[in-house]
Amino acid sequence: MYKQKYKVMANKHEYQVDLTWKEGRKGEVCSPELSDTIQTATPPDFPQGIPNIWSPEHFLVAAVESCLMTTFLAIAENSKLDFISFKSKAIGKLDKVEGKFQMTEIILKPVLEISDENNAERAKRIIEKSEKACLISNSIKTKIILEPEIVIASVGV
């Protein structure tokens, strides 16, 4: 008897996020699907902004970056690519365009550590494919710049 290993995805999904204003320029974001509540605020770059709290700008950059990771993990698994670690840094650039602020570009700098040097080009192609398949990147007009780095693990260190 055939037993399906993976869950078949539906073509439509919904993700609910609830926000409650708390005070000043600060609120809390939560979801009935998740247990954590996250504080959010205007970033300190803006008038009355609050430092050390996640801002909508951080959430947008994090959404693109984490989508790259989750898409990469799925494609790497399906491609049977072995890797040791995946880390990433993302930088979002906010500019005023035609009188309105917008995130004009997000630079993604994933670092993938692999043990087999022969898989370096393949690993890079899988990261590039992951960026092109990322549903968040495909949903926004922001320019996405991918700067992947493939690191070969040192043996015996």
PDB file of C-alpha atoms in Angstrom:
ATOM      1  CA  MET A   1       0.000   0.000   0.000  1.00  0.00           C
ATOM      2  CA  TYR A   2       1.282   3.457  -0.939  1.00  0.00           C
ATOM      3  CA  LYS A   3       1.732   5.752   2.033  1.00  0.00           C
ATOM      4  CA  GLN A   4       2.107   9.435   1.297  1.00  0.00           C
ATOM      5  CA  LYS A   5       5.137  10.970   2.992  1.00  0.00           C
ATOM      6  CA  TYR A   6       4.266  14.650   2.541  1.00  0.00           C
ATOM      7  CA  LYS A   7       1.117  16.620   3.094  1.00  0.00           C
ATOM      8  CA  VAL A   8      -0.461  17.856  -0.130  1.00  0.00           C
ATOM      9  CA  MET A   9      -0.764  21.624  -0.058  1.00  0.00           C
ATOM     10  CA  ALA A  10      -3.965  23.383  -0.974  1.00  0.00           C
ATOM     11  CA  ASN A  11      -3.791  26.159  -3.556  1.00  0.00           C
ATOM     12  CA  LYS A  12      -5.105  28.818  -1.174  1.00  0.00           C
ATOM     13  CA  HIS A  13      -4.144  29.589   2.414  1.00  0.00           C
ATOM     14  CA  GLU A  14      -4.983  32.276   4.955  1.00  0.00           C
ATOM     15  CA  TYR A  15      -2.799  33.610   7.739  1.00  0.00           C
ATOM     16  CA  GLN A  16      -4.449  35.705  10.422  1.00  0.00           C
ATOM     17  CA  VAL A  17      -2.507  38.309  12.379  1.00  0.00           C
ATOM     18  CA  ASP A  18      -4.111  40.447  15.075  1.00  0.00           C
ATOM     19  CA  LEU A  19      -2.703  43.751  16.284  1.00  0.00           C
ATOM     20  CA  THR A  20      -3.544  45.705  19.421  1.00  0.00           C
ATOM     21  CA  TRP A  21      -2.327  49.245  20.004  1.00  0.00           C
ATOM     22  CA  LYS A  22      -0.825  49.586  23.500  1.00  0.00           C
ATOM     23  CA  GLU A  23       0.509  53.143  23.888  1.00  0.00           C
ATOM     24  CA  GLY A  24       2.297  55.865  21.973  1.00  0.00           C
ATOM     25  CA  ARG A  25       3.701  54.315  18.811  1.00  0.00           C
ATOM     26  CA  LYS A  26       3.730  50.756  20.163  1.00  0.00           C
ATOM     27  CA  GLY A  27       1.475  47.738  19.760  1.00  0.00           C
ATOM     28  CA  GLU A  28       1.444  43.952  19.942  1.00  0.00           C
ATOM     29  CA  VAL A  29       1.093  41.472  17.119  1.00  0.00           C
ATOM     30  CA  CYS A  30      -0.214  37.960  17.652  1.00  0.00           C
ATOM     31  CA  SER A  31      -1.984  35.195  15.792  1.00  0.00           C
ATOM     32  CA  PRO A  32      -4.581  32.677  16.952  1.00  0.00           C
ATOM     33  CA  GLU A  33      -2.342  30.054  15.295  1.00  0.00           C
ATOM     34  CA  LEU A  34       0.737  30.950  17.376  1.00  0.00           C
ATOM     35  CA  SER A  35       1.532  31.240  21.057  1.00  0.00           C
ATOM     36  CA  ASP A  36       3.990  34.157  20.937  1.00  0.00           C
ATOM     37  CA  THR A  37       3.069  37.823  21.042  1.00  0.00           C
ATOM     38  CA  ILE A  38       5.528  40.257  19.481  1.00  0.00           C
ATOM     39  CA  GLN A  39       5.859  43.928  20.323  1.00  0.00           C
ATOM     40  CA  THR A  40       5.995  46.253  17.343  1.00  0.00           C
ATOM     41  CA  ALA A  41       6.603  49.967  17.074  1.00  0.00           C
ATOM     42  CA  THR A  42       7.595  52.797  14.816  1.00  0.00           C
ATOM     43  CA  PRO A  43      11.358  52.467  14.242  1.00  0.00           C
ATOM     44  CA  PRO A  44      13.633  55.047  15.895  1.00  0.00           C
ATOM     45  CA  ASP A  45      14.463  56.550  12.473  1.00  0.00           C
ATOM     46  CA  PHE A  46      11.002  58.146  12.459  1.00  0.00           C
ATOM     47  CA  PRO A  47       9.545  60.796  14.799  1.00  0.00           C
ATOM     48  CA  GLN A  48       8.558  59.276  18.161  1.00  0.00           C
ATOM     49  CA  GLY A  49      10.049  55.960  17.078  1.00  0.00           C
ATOM     50  CA  ILE A  50      11.022  53.456  19.739  1.00  0.00           C
ATOM     51  CA  PRO A  51      14.372  51.631  19.734  1.00  0.00           C
ATOM     52  CA  ASN A  52      14.858  47.926  20.468  1.00  0.00           C
ATOM     53  CA  ILE A  53      11.405  46.833  19.275  1.00  0.00           C
ATOM     54  CA  TRP A  54      10.549  45.072  16.017  1.00  0.00           C
ATOM     55  CA  SER A  55       9.142  47.483  13.428  1.00  0.00           C
ATOM     56  CA  PRO A  56       7.081  46.835  10.293  1.00  0.00           C
ATOM     57  CA  GLU A  57      10.292  47.449   8.348  1.00  0.00           C
ATOM     58  CA  HIS A  58      12.073  44.691  10.304  1.00  0.00           C
ATOM     59  CA  PHE A  59       9.104  42.353   9.795  1.00  0.00           C
ATOM     60  CA  LEU A  60       9.167  42.908   6.021  1.00  0.00           C
ATOM     61  CA  VAL A  61      12.898  42.193   5.751  1.00  0.00           C
ATOM     62  CA  ALA A  62      12.546  39.197   8.091  1.00  0.00           C
ATOM     63  CA  ALA A  63       9.638  37.842   6.023  1.00  0.00           C
ATOM     64  CA  VAL A  64      11.745  37.875   2.851  1.00  0.00           C
ATOM     65  CA  GLU A  65      14.775  36.406   4.618  1.00  0.00           C
ATOM     66  CA  SER A  66      12.890  33.651   6.440  1.00  0.00           C
ATOM     67  CA  CYS A  67      10.990  32.788   3.247  1.00  0.00           C
ATOM     68  CA  LEU A  68      14.328  32.306   1.496  1.00  0.00           C
ATOM     69  CA  MET A  69      15.387  29.936   4.277  1.00  0.00           C
ATOM     70  CA  THR A  70      12.197  27.876   4.359  1.00  0.00           C
ATOM     71  CA  THR A  71      12.063  27.648   0.567  1.00  0.00           C
ATOM     72  CA  PHE A  72      15.737  26.648   0.493  1.00  0.00           C
ATOM     73  CA  LEU A  73      15.149  23.952   3.125  1.00  0.00           C
ATOM     74  CA  ALA A  74      12.344  22.434   1.052  1.00  0.00           C
ATOM     75  CA  ILE A  75      14.259  22.538  -2.233  1.00  0.00           C
ATOM     76  CA  ALA A  76      17.485  21.275  -0.620  1.00  0.00           C
ATOM     77  CA  GLU A  77      15.585  18.359   0.915  1.00  0.00           C
ATOM     78  CA  ASN A  78      13.890  17.500  -2.380  1.00  0.00           C
ATOM     79  CA  SER A  79      17.258  17.808  -4.155  1.00  0.00           C
ATOM     80  CA  LYS A  80      18.988  15.699  -1.507  1.00  0.00           C
ATOM     81  CA  LEU A  81      21.572  18.419  -0.886  1.00  0.00           C
ATOM     82  CA  ASP A  82      23.505  17.774   2.304  1.00  0.00           C
ATOM     83  CA  PHE A  83      24.614  20.865   4.179  1.00  0.00           C
ATOM     84  CA  ILE A  84      26.026  21.620   7.612  1.00  0.00           C
ATOM     85  CA  SER A  85      24.582  25.051   8.332  1.00  0.00           C
ATOM     86  CA  PHE A  86      22.545  27.874   6.834  1.00  0.00           C
ATOM     87  CA  LYS A  87      22.850  31.428   8.145  1.00  0.00           C
ATOM     88  CA  SER A  88      21.734  34.636   6.566  1.00  0.00           C
ATOM     89  CA  LYS A  89      21.892  38.393   6.902  1.00  0.00           C
ATOM     90  CA  ALA A  90      19.384  40.665   5.194  1.00  0.00           C
ATOM     91  CA  ILE A  91      19.491  44.412   4.738  1.00  0.00           C
ATOM     92  CA  GLY A  92      16.431  46.391   3.721  1.00  0.00           C
ATOM     93  CA  LYS A  93      16.913  49.797   2.120  1.00  0.00           C
ATOM     94  CA  LEU A  94      14.170  52.333   2.723  1.00  0.00           C
ATOM     95  CA  ASP A  95      14.051  55.320   0.368  1.00  0.00           C
ATOM     96  CA  LYS A  96      11.646  58.116  -0.392  1.00  0.00           C
ATOM     97  CA  VAL A  97      10.324  57.598  -3.913  1.00  0.00           C
ATOM     98  CA  GLU A  98       7.933  60.140  -5.428  1.00  0.00           C
ATOM     99  CA  GLY A  99       7.271  61.552  -1.964  1.00  0.00           C
ATOM    100  CA  LYS A 100       6.526  58.194  -0.306  1.00  0.00           C
ATOM    101  CA  PHE A 101       8.763  55.915   1.729  1.00  0.00           C
ATOM    102  CA  GLN A 102       9.148  52.413   0.378  1.00  0.00           C
ATOM    103  CA  MET A 103      11.497  49.489   0.788  1.00  0.00           C
ATOM    104  CA  THR A 104      13.335  49.784  -2.525  1.00  0.00           C
ATOM    105  CA  GLU A 105      15.621  46.783  -2.123  1.00  0.00           C
ATOM    106  CA  ILE A 106      16.404  43.921   0.190  1.00  0.00           C
ATOM    107  CA  ILE A 107      19.850  42.381   0.031  1.00  0.00           C
ATOM    108  CA  LEU A 108      19.957  38.737   1.100  1.00  0.00           C
ATOM    109  CA  LYS A 109      23.327  37.337   2.146  1.00  0.00           C
ATOM    110  CA  PRO A 110      22.880  33.637   2.889  1.00  0.00           C
ATOM    111  CA  VAL A 111      25.930  31.628   3.951  1.00  0.00           C
ATOM    112  CA  LEU A 112      25.645  27.909   3.327  1.00  0.00           C
ATOM    113  CA  GLU A 113      28.219  25.546   4.782  1.00  0.00           C
ATOM    114  CA  ILE A 114      28.692  22.247   2.986  1.00  0.00           C
ATOM    115  CA  SER A 115      31.207  19.452   3.413  1.00  0.00           C
ATOM    116  CA  ASP A 116      31.629  18.382  -0.216  1.00  0.00           C
ATOM    117  CA  GLU A 117      33.404  20.924  -2.409  1.00  0.00           C
ATOM    118  CA  ASN A 118      31.983  19.175  -5.482  1.00  0.00           C
ATOM    119  CA  ASN A 119      28.492  20.365  -4.474  1.00  0.00           C
ATOM    120  CA  ALA A 120      29.395  24.080  -4.304  1.00  0.00           C
ATOM    121  CA  GLU A 121      27.918  25.108  -7.680  1.00  0.00           C
ATOM    122  CA  ARG A 122      24.852  22.938  -7.150  1.00  0.00           C
ATOM    123  CA  ALA A 123      24.326  24.457  -3.693  1.00  0.00           C
ATOM    124  CA  LYS A 124      24.539  27.967  -5.149  1.00  0.00           C
ATOM    125  CA  ARG A 125      22.008  27.068  -7.863  1.00  0.00           C
ATOM    126  CA  ILE A 126      19.619  25.704  -5.219  1.00  0.00           C
ATOM    127  CA  ILE A 127      19.862  28.955  -3.228  1.00  0.00           C
ATOM    128  CA  GLU A 128      19.207  30.957  -6.408  1.00  0.00           C
ATOM    129  CA  LYS A 129      16.233  28.732  -7.262  1.00  0.00           C
ATOM    130  CA  SER A 130      14.935  29.221  -3.711  1.00  0.00           C
ATOM    131  CA  GLU A 131      14.985  33.001  -4.059  1.00  0.00           C
ATOM    132  CA  LYS A 132      13.080  32.814  -7.342  1.00  0.00           C
ATOM    133  CA  ALA A 133      10.478  30.500  -5.751  1.00  0.00           C
ATOM    134  CA  CYS A 134      10.055  32.503  -2.518  1.00  0.00           C
ATOM    135  CA  LEU A 135       6.388  33.439  -2.256  1.00  0.00           C
ATOM    136  CA  ILE A 136       7.084  36.560  -0.192  1.00  0.00           C
ATOM    137  CA  SER A 137       9.630  37.924  -2.694  1.00  0.00           C
ATOM    138  CA  ASN A 138       7.171  37.141  -5.480  1.00  0.00           C
ATOM    139  CA  SER A 139       4.440  39.088  -3.657  1.00  0.00           C
ATOM    140  CA  ILE A 140       6.236  42.420  -3.285  1.00  0.00           C
ATOM    141  CA  LYS A 141       7.621  44.996  -5.708  1.00  0.00           C
ATOM    142  CA  THR A 142      10.847  45.473  -3.729  1.00  0.00           C
ATOM    143  CA  LYS A 143      14.012  44.581  -5.655  1.00  0.00           C
ATOM    144  CA  ILE A 144      15.611  41.478  -4.134  1.00  0.00           C
ATOM    145  CA  ILE A 145      19.388  41.158  -4.431  1.00  0.00           C
ATOM    146  CA  LEU A 146      20.868  37.756  -3.634  1.00  0.00           C
ATOM    147  CA  GLU A 147      24.517  37.491  -2.563  1.00  0.00           C
ATOM    148  CA  PRO A 148      25.012  33.842  -1.571  1.00  0.00           C
ATOM    149  CA  GLU A 149      28.233  32.504  -0.103  1.00  0.00           C
ATOM    150  CA  ILE A 150      29.110  28.815  -0.114  1.00  0.00           C
ATOM    151  CA  VAL A 151      31.616  27.755   2.545  1.00  0.00           C
ATOM    152  CA  ILE A 152      33.396  24.409   2.477  1.00  0.00           C
ATOM    153  CA  ALA A 153      33.766  22.937   5.970  1.00  0.00           C
ATOM    154  CA  SER A 154      37.298  22.373   7.181  1.00  0.00           C
ATOM    155  CA  VAL A 155      38.109  18.749   7.913  1.00  0.00           C
ATOM    156  CA  GLY A 156      39.767  17.965  11.244  1.00  0.00           C
ATOM    157  CA  VAL A 157      39.579  21.461  12.708  1.00  0.00           C
TER     158      VAL A 157
END
